[in-house]
Short mmCIF file of C-alpha atoms and ligand atoms in Angstrom, two decimals:
data_model
loop_
_atom_site.label_atom_id
_atom_site.label_comp_id
_atom_site.label_asym_id
_atom_site.label_seq_id
_atom_site.Cartn_x
_atom_site.Cartn_y
_atom_site.Cartn_z
CA MET U 1 36.70 77.45 -3.40
CA ALA U 2 36.13 79.76 -6.44
CA GLY U 3 32.75 79.12 -8.01
CA ASP U 4 31.40 77.32 -5.19
CA PRO U 5 27.70 78.60 -5.23
CA LEU U 6 27.45 78.40 -1.35
CA SER U 7 30.71 79.58 -0.29
CA ALA U 8 29.66 82.84 0.48
CA SER U 9 27.03 82.07 2.82
CA LYS U 10 25.91 79.90 5.72
CA ALA U 11 24.63 76.08 4.70
CA LEU U 12 21.11 76.06 3.11
CA ARG U 13 18.89 73.86 4.67
CA VAL U 14 17.05 71.63 1.96
CA GLY U 15 14.91 68.73 2.24
CA VAL U 16 14.61 65.40 0.23
CA LEU U 17 11.02 63.89 0.28
CA ALA U 18 11.96 60.68 1.52
CA LEU U 19 9.01 58.27 1.08
CA GLN U 20 10.03 56.20 -1.55
CA GLY U 21 12.88 56.44 -4.34
CA ASP U 22 16.53 57.50 -4.80
CA VAL U 23 16.79 59.48 -1.69
CA ARG U 24 20.23 58.91 -0.97
CA GLU U 25 21.73 59.42 -4.09
CA HIS U 26 20.01 63.41 -3.78
CA ALA U 27 21.10 63.66 -0.25
CA THR U 28 24.70 62.89 -0.99
CA LEU U 29 24.97 65.20 -3.98
CA LEU U 30 23.33 68.20 -2.17
CA THR U 31 25.77 67.62 0.66
CA GLY U 32 28.57 67.60 -1.58
CA LEU U 33 27.28 71.02 -2.62
CA GLY U 34 27.49 72.26 1.11
CA ALA U 35 23.77 72.00 1.71
CA GLU U 36 22.49 70.96 5.17
CA VAL U 37 20.43 68.01 4.07
CA ARG U 38 17.29 66.61 5.98
CA LEU U 39 14.99 63.75 5.30
CA VAL U 40 11.46 64.98 5.19
CA ARG U 41 8.52 62.49 5.91
CA ARG U 42 6.41 64.40 8.26
CA PRO U 43 4.77 67.69 8.11
CA GLU U 44 7.06 69.14 10.89
CA GLU U 45 10.03 68.09 8.62
CA LEU U 46 8.92 69.96 6.00
CA ALA U 47 8.44 72.96 7.91
CA LEU U 48 12.26 72.87 8.77
CA VAL U 49 13.57 73.43 5.28
CA ASP U 50 13.79 75.97 2.84
CA GLY U 51 13.71 73.86 -0.29
CA LEU U 52 12.59 70.20 -1.26
CA VAL U 53 14.05 67.79 -3.88
CA ILE U 54 11.19 65.21 -5.09
CA PRO U 55 13.17 62.17 -6.04
CA GLY U 56 12.75 59.54 -8.77
CA GLY U 57 11.09 56.24 -7.68
CA GLU U 58 7.57 55.36 -8.50
CA SER U 59 5.25 58.19 -8.58
CA SER U 60 2.06 56.13 -7.74
CA VAL U 61 3.75 54.89 -4.54
CA ILE U 62 5.01 58.40 -3.59
CA ASP U 63 1.51 59.64 -4.00
CA LYS U 64 0.04 56.92 -1.94
CA LEU U 65 2.54 57.61 0.89
CA SER U 66 2.48 61.13 0.94
CA ARG U 67 -1.37 61.01 1.52
CA SER U 68 -0.88 58.44 4.18
CA PHE U 69 1.73 60.54 5.93
CA GLY U 70 -0.41 63.56 5.81
CA MET U 71 2.08 65.40 3.25
CA GLN U 72 0.07 65.93 0.30
CA GLU U 73 -1.48 69.23 1.69
CA PRO U 74 1.47 70.32 3.30
CA VAL U 75 3.78 70.06 0.18
CA ARG U 76 0.80 71.74 -1.83
CA ALA U 77 0.78 74.48 0.49
CA ALA U 78 4.57 74.83 0.31
CA ILE U 79 4.21 75.11 -3.60
CA THR U 80 1.51 77.88 -3.14
CA GLU U 81 3.76 79.62 -1.02
CA GLY U 82 6.94 79.55 -3.39
CA MET U 83 8.97 76.87 -1.60
CA PRO U 84 11.82 76.14 -4.45
CA MET U 85 11.49 72.38 -5.62
CA LEU U 86 13.14 70.14 -8.02
CA GLY U 87 11.25 66.95 -9.15
CA THR U 88 13.26 64.43 -11.09
CA CYS U 89 11.50 61.64 -13.01
CA ALA U 90 8.85 60.56 -10.47
CA GLY U 91 9.27 63.72 -9.00
CA LEU U 92 8.34 65.65 -11.97
CA ILE U 93 5.23 63.64 -12.10
CA MET U 94 4.47 64.58 -8.78
CA LEU U 95 4.90 68.28 -9.55
CA ALA U 96 2.58 68.11 -12.81
CA ASP U 97 -0.81 69.84 -12.77
CA ARG U 98 -1.91 66.87 -15.45
CA LEU U 99 -1.04 63.43 -15.84
CA VAL U 100 -1.54 61.20 -18.72
CA ASP U 101 -1.05 57.05 -18.03
CA ALA U 102 -1.25 57.47 -14.19
CA ILE U 103 -2.85 54.66 -12.30
CA ASP U 104 -6.52 54.96 -11.52
CA GLY U 105 -6.84 57.46 -8.57
CA GLN U 106 -3.31 58.50 -8.96
CA GLU U 107 -2.85 62.35 -7.61
CA SER U 108 0.21 64.77 -8.09
CA PHE U 109 1.08 67.83 -5.91
CA GLY U 110 0.67 70.04 -8.79
CA GLY U 111 2.37 73.51 -9.43
CA LEU U 112 3.67 73.00 -12.68
CA ASP U 113 1.47 74.00 -15.58
CA VAL U 114 2.25 70.86 -17.55
CA THR U 115 0.80 67.74 -18.85
CA VAL U 116 3.39 64.90 -18.22
CA ARG U 117 3.04 61.36 -19.59
CA ARG U 118 4.42 58.41 -17.36
CA ASN U 119 6.65 55.67 -18.67
CA ALA U 120 7.02 57.52 -22.08
CA PHE U 121 10.10 55.76 -22.77
CA GLY U 122 9.25 52.23 -22.49
CA ARG U 123 10.45 49.64 -19.70
CA GLN U 124 13.41 49.55 -17.30
CA THR U 125 15.33 47.58 -19.72
CA GLU U 126 15.07 50.57 -22.46
CA SER U 127 16.91 52.91 -19.80
CA PHE U 128 19.33 55.21 -21.50
CA GLU U 129 21.94 58.20 -21.02
CA ALA U 130 21.86 61.18 -22.96
CA GLN U 131 23.93 63.94 -23.73
CA LEU U 132 21.27 67.15 -23.23
CA ASP U 133 21.92 70.94 -24.27
CA VAL U 134 20.32 72.93 -21.56
CA PRO U 135 20.89 76.42 -22.55
CA ALA U 136 20.04 77.71 -19.22
CA LEU U 137 22.73 75.76 -17.70
CA GLY U 138 25.62 76.85 -19.80
CA ALA U 139 27.18 75.51 -23.24
CA GLU U 140 28.46 72.22 -21.85
CA PRO U 141 25.86 69.65 -22.52
CA VAL U 142 24.63 67.79 -19.61
CA ARG U 143 25.24 63.95 -19.25
CA VAL U 144 21.84 62.28 -17.51
CA ALA U 145 20.11 58.80 -17.27
CA PHE U 146 16.61 58.03 -18.13
CA ILE U 147 15.02 55.42 -16.24
CA ARG U 148 11.52 54.78 -17.17
CA GLY U 149 11.00 58.23 -17.37
CA PRO U 150 8.04 60.61 -18.34
CA VAL U 151 8.00 63.17 -20.90
CA VAL U 152 6.14 66.54 -20.74
CA GLU U 153 3.53 66.13 -23.46
CA ALA U 154 2.14 69.87 -23.10
CA VAL U 155 3.49 73.10 -21.68
CA GLY U 156 1.05 75.40 -20.63
CA ASP U 157 1.41 79.19 -20.59
CA ALA U 158 3.12 79.48 -17.00
CA ALA U 159 5.53 76.90 -17.78
CA SER U 160 8.77 77.26 -19.69
CA VAL U 161 10.78 74.55 -21.45
CA LEU U 162 14.46 74.05 -20.22
CA ALA U 163 15.38 71.19 -22.34
CA SER U 164 14.18 68.89 -25.15
CA LEU U 165 15.64 65.61 -26.92
CA ASP U 166 16.71 66.05 -30.74
CA ASP U 167 13.22 64.56 -31.45
CA GLY U 168 11.62 67.39 -29.98
CA ARG U 169 10.24 65.97 -26.92
CA VAL U 170 10.20 68.25 -23.64
CA VAL U 171 12.30 66.45 -20.68
CA ALA U 172 12.84 69.76 -18.60
CA VAL U 173 10.79 72.47 -17.27
CA GLU U 174 10.76 75.16 -15.06
CA GLN U 175 8.04 77.68 -13.71
CA GLY U 176 8.87 79.98 -10.74
CA ASN U 177 10.56 78.07 -8.17
CA LEU U 178 9.55 74.62 -9.45
CA LEU U 179 12.26 72.86 -11.62
CA GLY U 180 11.05 69.33 -13.04
CA ILE U 181 13.06 67.00 -14.98
CA SER U 182 12.51 63.56 -16.86
CA PHE U 183 15.64 62.19 -15.90
CA HIS U 184 18.46 61.39 -13.12
CA PRO U 185 21.28 63.83 -13.03
CA GLU U 186 22.26 62.37 -9.53
CA ILE U 187 23.03 59.18 -11.12
CA THR U 188 25.97 60.61 -13.65
CA GLY U 189 27.20 63.12 -11.17
CA GLU U 190 25.46 66.08 -13.14
CA THR U 191 25.47 68.75 -10.46
CA ARG U 192 24.05 71.71 -12.41
CA PHE U 193 20.37 71.21 -11.92
CA HIS U 194 20.95 70.99 -7.97
CA GLU U 195 22.96 74.23 -7.93
CA ARG U 196 20.36 75.92 -9.79
CA PHE U 197 17.65 74.55 -7.20
CA LEU U 198 20.13 75.73 -4.66
CA ALA U 199 20.46 79.38 -5.94
CA ARG U 200 16.64 79.32 -5.80
CA VAL U 201 16.56 78.50 -2.19
CA ARG U 202 19.26 80.82 -1.23
CA ALA U 203 17.07 83.62 -3.42
CA ALA U 204 13.78 82.71 -1.32
CA ALA U 205 15.28 82.41 2.04
N1 LIG Q 1 8.22 55.22 -13.96
C1 LIG Q 1 8.13 55.82 -12.53
C2 LIG Q 1 6.76 56.35 -12.29
O1 LIG Q 1 5.96 56.52 -13.04
C3 LIG Q 1 9.16 56.91 -12.63
C4 LIG Q 1 10.55 56.31 -12.97
C5 LIG Q 1 11.54 56.89 -12.01
O2 LIG Q 1 11.46 57.93 -11.34
N2 LIG Q 1 12.86 56.55 -12.54
O3 LIG Q 1 6.74 57.08 -11.46
#
């Protein structure tokens, strides 16, 4: 198909961290984009993929499970080695170097030089959909869902802003091969963040 970002190459092998959260939605979207998707729960599964999506869900649970499955250090090592990753919502929290309003003892993988505040938009019932300008993804705004999402409160020198809300709050950031977003594109069928991630995977592989 013309314009298909994957048509020229063999399928890229990417993982979805499958400890908790909306794993299936990401797997379906990535498969639709032509990627070969593996669910990743163990270090030996991480070793078989060239990129990783960290889904939305509950970051404190993903953190606890990643430590009990022995995944924290392998994921941190993969980040240090430059593995492309896309973190959505709880996944953004997991990729942030600094957290505000985390539960006691909560840890992240880190990698993005940002401070992220959990639950910055209130409760589940205050979830909303929004139209966002993301210049890096083209002129067409993205339509995405915010579900008890975090906000990026401070952006360090190493990270750059991809998108902000009209009130200036930062909701998408990028640093090298790491992409972190506050919202859920997989729910509204928005594929461009995943395509950007897959382009990074292809370039890095
Ligand atoms: N509030 C959740 C957390 O702190 C994130 C919500 C989501 O991923 N949709 O992890």
